[in-house]
CSV table of C-alpha atoms and ligand atoms in Angstrom, one decimal:
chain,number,residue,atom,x,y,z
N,1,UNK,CA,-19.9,-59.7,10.5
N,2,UNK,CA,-19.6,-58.4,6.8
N,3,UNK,CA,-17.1,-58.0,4.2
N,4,UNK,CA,-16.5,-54.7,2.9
N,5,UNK,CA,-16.0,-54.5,-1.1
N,6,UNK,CA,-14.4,-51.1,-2.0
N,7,UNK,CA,-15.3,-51.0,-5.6
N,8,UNK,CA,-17.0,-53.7,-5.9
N,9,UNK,CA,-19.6,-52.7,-8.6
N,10,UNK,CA,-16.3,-52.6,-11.1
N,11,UNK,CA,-15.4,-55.8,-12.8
N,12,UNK,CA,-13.7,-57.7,-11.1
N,13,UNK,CA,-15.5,-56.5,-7.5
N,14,UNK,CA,-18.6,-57.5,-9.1
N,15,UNK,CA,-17.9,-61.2,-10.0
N,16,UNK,CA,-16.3,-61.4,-6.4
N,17,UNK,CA,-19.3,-59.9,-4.1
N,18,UNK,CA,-21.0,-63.3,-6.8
N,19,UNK,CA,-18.8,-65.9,-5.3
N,20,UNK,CA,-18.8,-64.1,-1.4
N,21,UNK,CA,-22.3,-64.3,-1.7
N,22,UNK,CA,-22.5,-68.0,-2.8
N,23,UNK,CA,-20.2,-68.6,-0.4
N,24,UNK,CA,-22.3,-67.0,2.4
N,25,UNK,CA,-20.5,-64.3,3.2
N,26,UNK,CA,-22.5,-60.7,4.2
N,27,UNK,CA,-21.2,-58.0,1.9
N,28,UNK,CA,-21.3,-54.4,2.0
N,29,UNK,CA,-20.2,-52.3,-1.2
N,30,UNK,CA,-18.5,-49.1,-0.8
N,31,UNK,CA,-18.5,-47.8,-4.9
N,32,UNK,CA,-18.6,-43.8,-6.4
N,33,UNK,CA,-19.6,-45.5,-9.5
N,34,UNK,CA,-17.5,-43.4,-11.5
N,35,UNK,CA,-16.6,-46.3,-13.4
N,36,UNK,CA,-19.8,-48.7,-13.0
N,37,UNK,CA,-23.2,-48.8,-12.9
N,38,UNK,CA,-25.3,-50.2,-9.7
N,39,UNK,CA,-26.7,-52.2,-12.2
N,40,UNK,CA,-24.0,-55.0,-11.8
N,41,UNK,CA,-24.5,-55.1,-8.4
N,42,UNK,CA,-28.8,-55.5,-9.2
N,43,UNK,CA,-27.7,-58.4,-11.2
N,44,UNK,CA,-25.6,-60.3,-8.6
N,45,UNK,CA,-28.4,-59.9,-6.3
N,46,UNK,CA,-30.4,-61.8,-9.0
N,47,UNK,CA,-28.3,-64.1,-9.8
N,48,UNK,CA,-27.4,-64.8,-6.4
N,49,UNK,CA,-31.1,-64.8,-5.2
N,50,UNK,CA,-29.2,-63.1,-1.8
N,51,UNK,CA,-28.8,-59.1,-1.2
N,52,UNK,CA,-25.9,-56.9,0.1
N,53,UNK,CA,-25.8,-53.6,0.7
N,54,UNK,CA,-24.5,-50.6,-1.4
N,55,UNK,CA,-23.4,-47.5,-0.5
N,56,UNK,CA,-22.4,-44.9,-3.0
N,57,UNK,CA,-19.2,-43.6,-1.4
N,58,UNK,CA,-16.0,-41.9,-2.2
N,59,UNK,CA,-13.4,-44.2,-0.5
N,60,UNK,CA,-11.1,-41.3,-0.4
N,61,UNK,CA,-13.5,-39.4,1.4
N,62,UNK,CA,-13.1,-40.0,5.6
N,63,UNK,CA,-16.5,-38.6,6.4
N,64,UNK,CA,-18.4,-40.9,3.8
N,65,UNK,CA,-16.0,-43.9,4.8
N,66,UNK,CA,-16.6,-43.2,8.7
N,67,UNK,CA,-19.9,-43.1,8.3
N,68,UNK,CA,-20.2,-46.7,6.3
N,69,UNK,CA,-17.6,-47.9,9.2
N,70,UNK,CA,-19.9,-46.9,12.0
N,71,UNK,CA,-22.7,-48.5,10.8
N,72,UNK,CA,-21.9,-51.4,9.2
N,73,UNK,CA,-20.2,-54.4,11.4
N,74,UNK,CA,-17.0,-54.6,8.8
N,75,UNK,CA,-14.8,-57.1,9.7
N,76,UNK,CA,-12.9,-57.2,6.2
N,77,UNK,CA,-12.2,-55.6,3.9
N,78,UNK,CA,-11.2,-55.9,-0.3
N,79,UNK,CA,-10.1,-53.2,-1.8
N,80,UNK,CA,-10.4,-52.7,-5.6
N,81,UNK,CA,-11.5,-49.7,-5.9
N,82,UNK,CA,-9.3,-47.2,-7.8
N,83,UNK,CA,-8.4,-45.8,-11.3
N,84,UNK,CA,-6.9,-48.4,-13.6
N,85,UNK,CA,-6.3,-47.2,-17.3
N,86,UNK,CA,-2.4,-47.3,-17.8
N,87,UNK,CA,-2.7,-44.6,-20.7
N,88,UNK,CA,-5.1,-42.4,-19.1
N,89,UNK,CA,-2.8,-42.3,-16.2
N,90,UNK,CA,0.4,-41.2,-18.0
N,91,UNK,CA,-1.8,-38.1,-19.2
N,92,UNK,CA,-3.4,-37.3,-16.0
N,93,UNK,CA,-1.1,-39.2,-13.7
N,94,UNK,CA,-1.7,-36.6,-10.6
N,95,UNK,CA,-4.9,-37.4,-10.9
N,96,UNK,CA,-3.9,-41.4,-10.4
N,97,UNK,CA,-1.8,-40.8,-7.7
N,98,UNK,CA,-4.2,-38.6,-5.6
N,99,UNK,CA,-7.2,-41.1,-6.0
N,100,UNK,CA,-5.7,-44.1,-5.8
N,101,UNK,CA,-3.4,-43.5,-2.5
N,102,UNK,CA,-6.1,-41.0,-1.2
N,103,UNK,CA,-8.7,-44.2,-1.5
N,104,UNK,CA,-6.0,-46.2,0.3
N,105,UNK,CA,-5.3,-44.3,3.2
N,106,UNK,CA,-8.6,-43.3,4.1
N,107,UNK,CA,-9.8,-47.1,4.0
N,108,UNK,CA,-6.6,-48.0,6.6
N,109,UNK,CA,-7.2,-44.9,9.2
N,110,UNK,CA,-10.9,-46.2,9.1
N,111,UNK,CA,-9.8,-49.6,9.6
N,112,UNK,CA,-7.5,-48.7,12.5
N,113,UNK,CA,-9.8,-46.6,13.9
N,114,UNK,CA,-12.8,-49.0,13.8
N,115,UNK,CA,-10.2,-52.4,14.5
N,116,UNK,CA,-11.0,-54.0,11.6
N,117,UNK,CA,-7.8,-56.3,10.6
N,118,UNK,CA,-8.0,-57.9,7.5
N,119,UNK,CA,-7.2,-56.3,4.1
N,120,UNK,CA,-6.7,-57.9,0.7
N,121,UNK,CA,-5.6,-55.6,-2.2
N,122,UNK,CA,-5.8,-55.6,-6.0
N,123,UNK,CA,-2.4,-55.4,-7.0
N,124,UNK,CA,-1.2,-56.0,-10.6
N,125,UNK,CA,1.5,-57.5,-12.6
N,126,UNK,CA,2.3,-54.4,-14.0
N,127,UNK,CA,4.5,-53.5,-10.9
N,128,UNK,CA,7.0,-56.4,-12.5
N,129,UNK,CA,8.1,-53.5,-15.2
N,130,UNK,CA,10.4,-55.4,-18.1
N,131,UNK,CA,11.7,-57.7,-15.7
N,132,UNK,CA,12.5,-61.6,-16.8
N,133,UNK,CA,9.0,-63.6,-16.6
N,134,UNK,CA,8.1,-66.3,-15.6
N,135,UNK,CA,7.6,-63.1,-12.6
N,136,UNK,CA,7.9,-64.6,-8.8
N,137,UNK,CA,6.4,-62.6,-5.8
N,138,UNK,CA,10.2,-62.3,-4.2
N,139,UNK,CA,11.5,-60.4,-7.9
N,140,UNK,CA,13.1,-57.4,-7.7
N,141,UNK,CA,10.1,-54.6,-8.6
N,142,UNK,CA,12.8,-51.6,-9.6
N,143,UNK,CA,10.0,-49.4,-10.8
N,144,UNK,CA,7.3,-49.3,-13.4
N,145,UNK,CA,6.6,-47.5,-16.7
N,146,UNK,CA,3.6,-45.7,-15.9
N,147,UNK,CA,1.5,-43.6,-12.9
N,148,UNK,CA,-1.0,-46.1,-12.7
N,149,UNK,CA,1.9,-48.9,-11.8
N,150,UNK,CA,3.1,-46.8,-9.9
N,151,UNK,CA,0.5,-46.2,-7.4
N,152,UNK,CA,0.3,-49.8,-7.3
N,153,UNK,CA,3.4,-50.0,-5.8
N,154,UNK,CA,3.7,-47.3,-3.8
N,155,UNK,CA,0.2,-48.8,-1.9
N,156,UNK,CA,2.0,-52.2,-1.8
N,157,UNK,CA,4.8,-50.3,0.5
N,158,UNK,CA,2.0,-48.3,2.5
N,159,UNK,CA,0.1,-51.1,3.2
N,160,UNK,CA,3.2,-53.2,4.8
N,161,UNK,CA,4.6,-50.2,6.5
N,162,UNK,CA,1.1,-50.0,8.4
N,163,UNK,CA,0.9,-54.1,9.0
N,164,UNK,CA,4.9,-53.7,10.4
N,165,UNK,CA,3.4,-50.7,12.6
N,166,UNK,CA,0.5,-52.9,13.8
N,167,UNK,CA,1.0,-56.6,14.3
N,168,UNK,CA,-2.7,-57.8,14.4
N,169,UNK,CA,-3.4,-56.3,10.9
N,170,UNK,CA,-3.1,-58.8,8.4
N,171,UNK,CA,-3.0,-58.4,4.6
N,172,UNK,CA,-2.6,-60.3,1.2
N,173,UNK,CA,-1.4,-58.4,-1.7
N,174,UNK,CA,-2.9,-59.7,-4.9
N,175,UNK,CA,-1.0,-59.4,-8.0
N,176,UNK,CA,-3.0,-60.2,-10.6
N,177,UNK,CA,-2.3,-61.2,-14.4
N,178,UNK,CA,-4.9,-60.4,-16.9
N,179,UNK,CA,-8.4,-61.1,-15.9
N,180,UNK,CA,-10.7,-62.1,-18.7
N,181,UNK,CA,-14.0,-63.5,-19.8
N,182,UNK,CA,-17.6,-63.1,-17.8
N,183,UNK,CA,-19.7,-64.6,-15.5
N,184,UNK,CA,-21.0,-68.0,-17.2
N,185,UNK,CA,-24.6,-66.4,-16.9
N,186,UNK,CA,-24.0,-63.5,-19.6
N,187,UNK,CA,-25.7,-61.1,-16.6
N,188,UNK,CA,-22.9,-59.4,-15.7
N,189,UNK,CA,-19.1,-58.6,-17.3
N,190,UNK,CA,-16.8,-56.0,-18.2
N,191,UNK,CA,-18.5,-52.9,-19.1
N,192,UNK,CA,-15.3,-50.6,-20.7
N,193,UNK,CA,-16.5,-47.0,-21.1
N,194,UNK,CA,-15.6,-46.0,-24.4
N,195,UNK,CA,-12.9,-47.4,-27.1
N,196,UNK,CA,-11.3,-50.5,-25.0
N,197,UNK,CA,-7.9,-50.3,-24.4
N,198,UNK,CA,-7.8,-54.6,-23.7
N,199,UNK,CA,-7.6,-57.1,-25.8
N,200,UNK,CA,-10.8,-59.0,-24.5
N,201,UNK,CA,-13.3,-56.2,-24.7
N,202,UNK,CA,-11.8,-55.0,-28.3
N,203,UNK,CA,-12.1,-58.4,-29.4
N,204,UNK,CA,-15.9,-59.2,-28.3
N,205,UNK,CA,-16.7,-55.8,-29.8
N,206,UNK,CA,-15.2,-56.6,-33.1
N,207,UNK,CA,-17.4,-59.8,-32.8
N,208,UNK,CA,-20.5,-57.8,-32.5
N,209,UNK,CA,-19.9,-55.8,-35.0
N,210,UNK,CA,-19.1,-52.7,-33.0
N,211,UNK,CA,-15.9,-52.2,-33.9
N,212,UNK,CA,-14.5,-53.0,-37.6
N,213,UNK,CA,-11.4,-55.4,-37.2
N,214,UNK,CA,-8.9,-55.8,-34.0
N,215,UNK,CA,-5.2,-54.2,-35.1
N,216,UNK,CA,-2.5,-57.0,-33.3
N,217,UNK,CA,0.0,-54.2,-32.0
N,218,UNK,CA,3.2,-55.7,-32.9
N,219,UNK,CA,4.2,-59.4,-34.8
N,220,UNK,CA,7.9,-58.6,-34.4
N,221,UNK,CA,8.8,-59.1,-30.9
N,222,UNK,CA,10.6,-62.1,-29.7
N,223,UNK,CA,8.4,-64.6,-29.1
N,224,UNK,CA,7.2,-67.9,-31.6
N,225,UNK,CA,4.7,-66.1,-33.3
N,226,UNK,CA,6.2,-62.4,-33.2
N,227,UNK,CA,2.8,-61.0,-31.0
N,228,UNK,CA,3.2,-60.4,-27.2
N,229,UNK,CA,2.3,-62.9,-25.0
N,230,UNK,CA,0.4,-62.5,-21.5
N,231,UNK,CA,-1.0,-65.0,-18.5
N,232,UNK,CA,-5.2,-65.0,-19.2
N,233,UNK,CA,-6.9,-65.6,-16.4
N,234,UNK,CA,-10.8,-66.3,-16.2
N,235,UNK,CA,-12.4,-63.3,-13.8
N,236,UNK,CA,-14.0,-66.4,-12.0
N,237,UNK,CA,-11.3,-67.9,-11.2
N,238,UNK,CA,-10.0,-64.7,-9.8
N,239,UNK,CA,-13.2,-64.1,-8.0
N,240,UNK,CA,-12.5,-67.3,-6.5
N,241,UNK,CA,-8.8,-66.8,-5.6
N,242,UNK,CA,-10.0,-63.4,-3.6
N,243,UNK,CA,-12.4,-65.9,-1.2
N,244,UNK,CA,-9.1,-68.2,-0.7
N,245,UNK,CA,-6.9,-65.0,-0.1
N,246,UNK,CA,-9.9,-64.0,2.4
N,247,UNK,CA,-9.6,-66.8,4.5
N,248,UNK,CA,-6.0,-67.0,4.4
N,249,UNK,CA,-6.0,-62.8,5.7
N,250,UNK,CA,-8.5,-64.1,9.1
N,251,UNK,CA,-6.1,-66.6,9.7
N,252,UNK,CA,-2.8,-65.1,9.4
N,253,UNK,CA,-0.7,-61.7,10.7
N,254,UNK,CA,1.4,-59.9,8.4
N,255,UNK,CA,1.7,-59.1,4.7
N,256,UNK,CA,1.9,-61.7,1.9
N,257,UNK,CA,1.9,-60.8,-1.7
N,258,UNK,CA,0.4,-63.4,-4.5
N,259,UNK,CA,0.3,-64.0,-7.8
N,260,UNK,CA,-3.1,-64.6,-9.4
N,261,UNK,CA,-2.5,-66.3,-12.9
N,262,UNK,CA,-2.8,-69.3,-14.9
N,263,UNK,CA,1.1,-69.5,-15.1
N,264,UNK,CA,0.1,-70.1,-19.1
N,265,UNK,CA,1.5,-67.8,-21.2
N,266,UNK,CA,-1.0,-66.9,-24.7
N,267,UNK,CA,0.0,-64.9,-27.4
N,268,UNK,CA,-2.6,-62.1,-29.4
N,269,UNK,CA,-2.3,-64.3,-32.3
N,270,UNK,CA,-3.3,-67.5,-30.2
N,271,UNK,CA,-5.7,-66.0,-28.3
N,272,UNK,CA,-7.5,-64.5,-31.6
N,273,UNK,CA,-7.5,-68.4,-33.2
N,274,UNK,CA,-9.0,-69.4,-29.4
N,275,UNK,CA,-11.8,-66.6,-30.0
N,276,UNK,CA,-12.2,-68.5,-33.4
N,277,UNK,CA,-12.8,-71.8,-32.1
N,278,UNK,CA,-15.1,-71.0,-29.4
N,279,UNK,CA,-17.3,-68.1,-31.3
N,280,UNK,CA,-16.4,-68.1,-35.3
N,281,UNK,CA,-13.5,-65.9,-36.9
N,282,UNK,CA,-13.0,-62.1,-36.6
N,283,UNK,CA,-11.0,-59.7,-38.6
N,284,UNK,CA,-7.7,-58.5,-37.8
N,285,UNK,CA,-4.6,-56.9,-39.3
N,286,UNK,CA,-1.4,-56.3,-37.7
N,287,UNK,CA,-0.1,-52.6,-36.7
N,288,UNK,CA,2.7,-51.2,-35.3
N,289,UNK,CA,3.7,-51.9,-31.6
N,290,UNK,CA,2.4,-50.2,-28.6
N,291,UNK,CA,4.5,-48.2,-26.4
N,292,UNK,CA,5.0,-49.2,-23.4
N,293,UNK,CA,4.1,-52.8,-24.1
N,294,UNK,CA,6.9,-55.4,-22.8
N,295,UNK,CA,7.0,-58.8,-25.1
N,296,UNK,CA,6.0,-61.3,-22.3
N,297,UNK,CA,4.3,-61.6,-19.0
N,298,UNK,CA,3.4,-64.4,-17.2
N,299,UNK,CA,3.3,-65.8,-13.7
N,300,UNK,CA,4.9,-68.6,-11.6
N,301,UNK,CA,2.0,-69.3,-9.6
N,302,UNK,CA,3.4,-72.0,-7.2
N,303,UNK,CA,2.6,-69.5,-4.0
N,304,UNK,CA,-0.7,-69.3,-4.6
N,305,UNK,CA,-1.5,-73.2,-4.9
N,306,UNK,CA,0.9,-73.3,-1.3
N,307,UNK,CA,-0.4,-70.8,0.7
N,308,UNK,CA,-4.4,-70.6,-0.9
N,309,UNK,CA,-4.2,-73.9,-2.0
N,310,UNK,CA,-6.0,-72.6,-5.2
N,311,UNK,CA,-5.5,-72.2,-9.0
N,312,UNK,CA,-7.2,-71.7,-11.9
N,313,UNK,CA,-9.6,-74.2,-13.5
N,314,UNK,CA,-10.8,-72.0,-16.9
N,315,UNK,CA,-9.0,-72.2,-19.9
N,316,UNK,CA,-8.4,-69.7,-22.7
N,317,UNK,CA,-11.8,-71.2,-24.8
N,318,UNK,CA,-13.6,-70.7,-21.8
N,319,UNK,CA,-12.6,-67.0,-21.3
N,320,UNK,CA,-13.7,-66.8,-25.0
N,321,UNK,CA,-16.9,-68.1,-25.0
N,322,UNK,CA,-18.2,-66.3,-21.6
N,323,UNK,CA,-17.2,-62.8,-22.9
N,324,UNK,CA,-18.5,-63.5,-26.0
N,325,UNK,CA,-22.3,-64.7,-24.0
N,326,UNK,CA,-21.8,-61.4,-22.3
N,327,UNK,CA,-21.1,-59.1,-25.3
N,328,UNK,CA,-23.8,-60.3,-27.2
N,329,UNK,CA,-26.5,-60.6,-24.6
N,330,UNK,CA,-25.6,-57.0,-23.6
N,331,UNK,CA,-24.2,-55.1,-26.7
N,332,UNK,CA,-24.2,-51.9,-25.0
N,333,UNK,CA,-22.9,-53.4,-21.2
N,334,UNK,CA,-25.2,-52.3,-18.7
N,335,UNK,CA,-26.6,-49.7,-20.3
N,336,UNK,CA,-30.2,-50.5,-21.8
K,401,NAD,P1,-13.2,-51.3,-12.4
K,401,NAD,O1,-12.9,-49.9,-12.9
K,401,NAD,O2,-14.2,-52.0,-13.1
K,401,NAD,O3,-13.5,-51.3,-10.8
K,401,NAD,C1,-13.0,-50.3,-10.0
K,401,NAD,C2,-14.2,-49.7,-9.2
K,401,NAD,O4,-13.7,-48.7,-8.3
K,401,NAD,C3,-15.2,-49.0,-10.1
K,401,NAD,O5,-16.5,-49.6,-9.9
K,401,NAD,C4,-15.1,-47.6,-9.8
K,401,NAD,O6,-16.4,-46.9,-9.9
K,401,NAD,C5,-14.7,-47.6,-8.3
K,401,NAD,N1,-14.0,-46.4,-7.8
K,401,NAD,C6,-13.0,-45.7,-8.4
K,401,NAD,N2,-12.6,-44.7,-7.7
K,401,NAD,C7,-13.4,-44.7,-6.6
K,401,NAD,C8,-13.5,-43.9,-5.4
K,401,NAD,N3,-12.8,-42.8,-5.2
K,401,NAD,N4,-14.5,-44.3,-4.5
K,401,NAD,C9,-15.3,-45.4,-4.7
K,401,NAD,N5,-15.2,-46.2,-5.7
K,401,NAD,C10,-14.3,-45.8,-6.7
K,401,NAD,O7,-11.8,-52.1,-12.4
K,401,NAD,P2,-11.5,-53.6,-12.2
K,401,NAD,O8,-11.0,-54.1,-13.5
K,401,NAD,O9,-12.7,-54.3,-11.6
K,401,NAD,O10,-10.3,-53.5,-11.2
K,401,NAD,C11,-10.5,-53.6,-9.8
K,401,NAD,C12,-9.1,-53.4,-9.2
K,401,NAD,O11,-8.2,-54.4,-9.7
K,401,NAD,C13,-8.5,-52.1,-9.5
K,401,NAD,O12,-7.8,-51.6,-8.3
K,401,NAD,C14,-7.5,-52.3,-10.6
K,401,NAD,O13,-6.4,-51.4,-10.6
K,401,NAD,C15,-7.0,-53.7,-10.2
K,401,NAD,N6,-6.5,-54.5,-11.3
K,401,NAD,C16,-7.3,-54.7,-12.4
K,401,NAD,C17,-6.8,-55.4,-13.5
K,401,NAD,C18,-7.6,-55.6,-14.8
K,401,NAD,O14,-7.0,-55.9,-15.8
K,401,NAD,N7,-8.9,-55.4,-14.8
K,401,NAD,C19,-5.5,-56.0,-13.4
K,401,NAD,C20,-4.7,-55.8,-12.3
K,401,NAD,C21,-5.3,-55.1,-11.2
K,402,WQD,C1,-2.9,-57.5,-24.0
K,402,WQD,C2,-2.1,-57.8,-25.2
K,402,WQD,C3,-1.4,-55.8,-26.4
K,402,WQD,C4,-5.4,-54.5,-27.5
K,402,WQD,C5,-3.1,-54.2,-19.0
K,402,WQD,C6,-2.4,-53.3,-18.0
K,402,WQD,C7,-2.1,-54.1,-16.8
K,402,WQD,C8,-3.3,-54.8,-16.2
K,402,WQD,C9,-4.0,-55.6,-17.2
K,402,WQD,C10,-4.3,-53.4,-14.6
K,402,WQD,C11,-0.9,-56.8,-25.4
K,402,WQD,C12,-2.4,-56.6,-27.2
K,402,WQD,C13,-4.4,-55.2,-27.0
K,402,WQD,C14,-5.6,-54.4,-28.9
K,402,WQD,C15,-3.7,-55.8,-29.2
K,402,WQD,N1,-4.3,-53.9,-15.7
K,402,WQD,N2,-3.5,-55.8,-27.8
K,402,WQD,N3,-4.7,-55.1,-29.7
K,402,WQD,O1,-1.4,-54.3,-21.6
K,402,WQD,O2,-1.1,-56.8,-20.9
K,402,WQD,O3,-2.2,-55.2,-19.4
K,402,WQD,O4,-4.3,-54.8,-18.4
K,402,WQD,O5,-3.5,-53.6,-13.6
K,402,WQD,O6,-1.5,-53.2,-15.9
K,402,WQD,O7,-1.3,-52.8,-18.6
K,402,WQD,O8,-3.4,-55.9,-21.4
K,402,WQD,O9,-5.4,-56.4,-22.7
K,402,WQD,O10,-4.3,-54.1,-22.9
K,402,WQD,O11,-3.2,-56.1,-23.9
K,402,WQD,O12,-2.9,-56.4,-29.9
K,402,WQD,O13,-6.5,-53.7,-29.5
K,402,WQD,O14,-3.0,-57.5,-26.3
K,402,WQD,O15,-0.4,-55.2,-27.2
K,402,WQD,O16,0.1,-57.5,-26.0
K,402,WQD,P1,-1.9,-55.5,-20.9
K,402,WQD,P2,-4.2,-55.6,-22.7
């Protein structure tokens, strides 16, 4: 029986069909590569020394979907695959809505129509809007800032009206915080297409040399050190948390929805000095804020050490120096 990865040759997909692997699971990927390469997926392979198999397929297309479903004996699934830049999705935010929920709802009619019963989702923090942080799964989620939230949302509701409908399908929302930092091998990382819009990425390619100096948006908000503070979390440790949430989906009915976070909050300013201790300096200078960014999000993470029985184990030097060992081994990502 396999585990279906819908985009798994993204980032965070990529460093969990690693850890499925080593945990000797079978995994099938289900990717349009519109915002990966197969190359990640090579690399796994290597670095696992074990082989899945990929299929490049529009999730949000039924006859490509039914087709994977009919030949492959899923009995799983993880869903990450989607669009995920916040700005990009305020500009083209139809464009958001129709992949991400057309993904969605193609994956659950091929799972009810082949019986597969266990889902986890990518879900994000962003759904939490401006509300008061440390941010707890039972908060109230009155509505986000942006298209891309949105559909995050809107897919949390979808995906528990179908579990209600059907009382042998079983799912774990994940809402994650901020995932960071790279495989410890350097083989495989976040690839962003273009200028970054993350801290992490921008940072590492300031470090290279690729970009001239980071800008800090903001050193007057309300926090000790006047820059924004967010919960880090080591794309390992997530990788890992998604195996936990796995095995908590095949034993369980119904919907659950988890927080994925350190429960540490780190401000710009502290996670630039962290960069600094575990790879040397970079230059920065402080602009204006950016809109739409709130001054603090973190997690309360107690749920996910109950019900998983997991947390995370990386710190924030950690993050640093694995993104850093995949920048500089691979300058240009996966691209040669
Ligand atoms: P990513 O862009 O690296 O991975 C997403 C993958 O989905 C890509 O490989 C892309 O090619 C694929 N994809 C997109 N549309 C597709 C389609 N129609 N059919 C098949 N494949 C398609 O992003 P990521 O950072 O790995 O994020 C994975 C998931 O986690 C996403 O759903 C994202 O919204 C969510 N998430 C990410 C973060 C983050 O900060 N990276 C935070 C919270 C939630
Ligand atoms: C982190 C902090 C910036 C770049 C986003 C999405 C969220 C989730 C995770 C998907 C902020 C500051 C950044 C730079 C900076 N993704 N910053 N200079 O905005 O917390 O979350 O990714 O679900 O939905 O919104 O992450 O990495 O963009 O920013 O000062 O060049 O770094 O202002 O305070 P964010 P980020």
């Amino acid at each position: 029986m396999a585990v279906l990865l819908t985009g798994g040759a993204g980032y965070i997909g990529s460093h969990t069909a690693l850890t499925l692997l080593e945990q000797g699971e079978d995994i099938v990927v289900a990717d349009n590569l519109c915002n990966s390469s197969e190359e990640s997926l090579r690399r796994v392979q290597e670095i696992t020394g074990k082989k899945l198999r990929f299929y490049q397929a529009d999730v949000a297309s039924r006859s490509d979907m039914e087709e994977l479903f009919s030949r492959e004996p899923i009995e799983s699934v993880i869903h990450f695959a989607g669009l995920k830049a916040v700005g990009e999705s305020v500009e083209q935010p139809l464009r958001y809505y129709r992949v991400n929920l057309d993904c969605t709802l193609t994956l659950l009619e091929c799972m009810a129509g082949h019986g597969v019963k266990n889902l986890v989702f990518s879900s994000s923090a962003t759904v939490y809007g401006d509300g008061r942080p440390p941010f707890r799964e039972g908060d109230p989620t009155p509505g986000c800032t942006n298209p891309y939230g949105w559909t995050k949302l809107m897919i949390e509701q979808i995906i528990t009206d179908a579990a209600a409908a059907d009382s042998g399908l079983s799912a774990v929302l994940l809402r994650y915080f901020n995932p960071v930092g790279a495989h410890p091998s350097g083989r495989i990382g976040e690839d962003p297409r273009g200028i970054p819009n993350n801290l992490m990425p921008y940072i590492a390619q300031v470090a290279s040399g690729r970009r001239e100096k980071l800008t800090v948006y903001g050193d007057d908000y309300p926090t000790p050190d006047g820059s924004c503070i967010r919960d880090y979390l080591h794309v390992c440790d997530l990788a890992e948390g998604h195996g936990r949430a796995l095995a908590y989906a095949r034993a369980h009915s119904g919907v659950e929805i988890i927080n994925l976070g350190r429960g540490q909050g780190v401000s710009v300013l502290e996670m630039v000095e962290a960069w600094g201790r575990a790879n040397g300096p970079i230059p920065y200078e402080i602009g204006p804020r950016r809109s739409g960014d709130i001054p603090v999000s973190c997690a309360n993470v107690d749920k996910a050490r109950e019900l998983l029985g997991w947390e995370a184990r990386r710190d924030v030097e950690d993050m640093c120096r694995d993104s850093w060992n995949w920048q500089r081994n691979n300058p240009l990502g996966y691209e040669k």
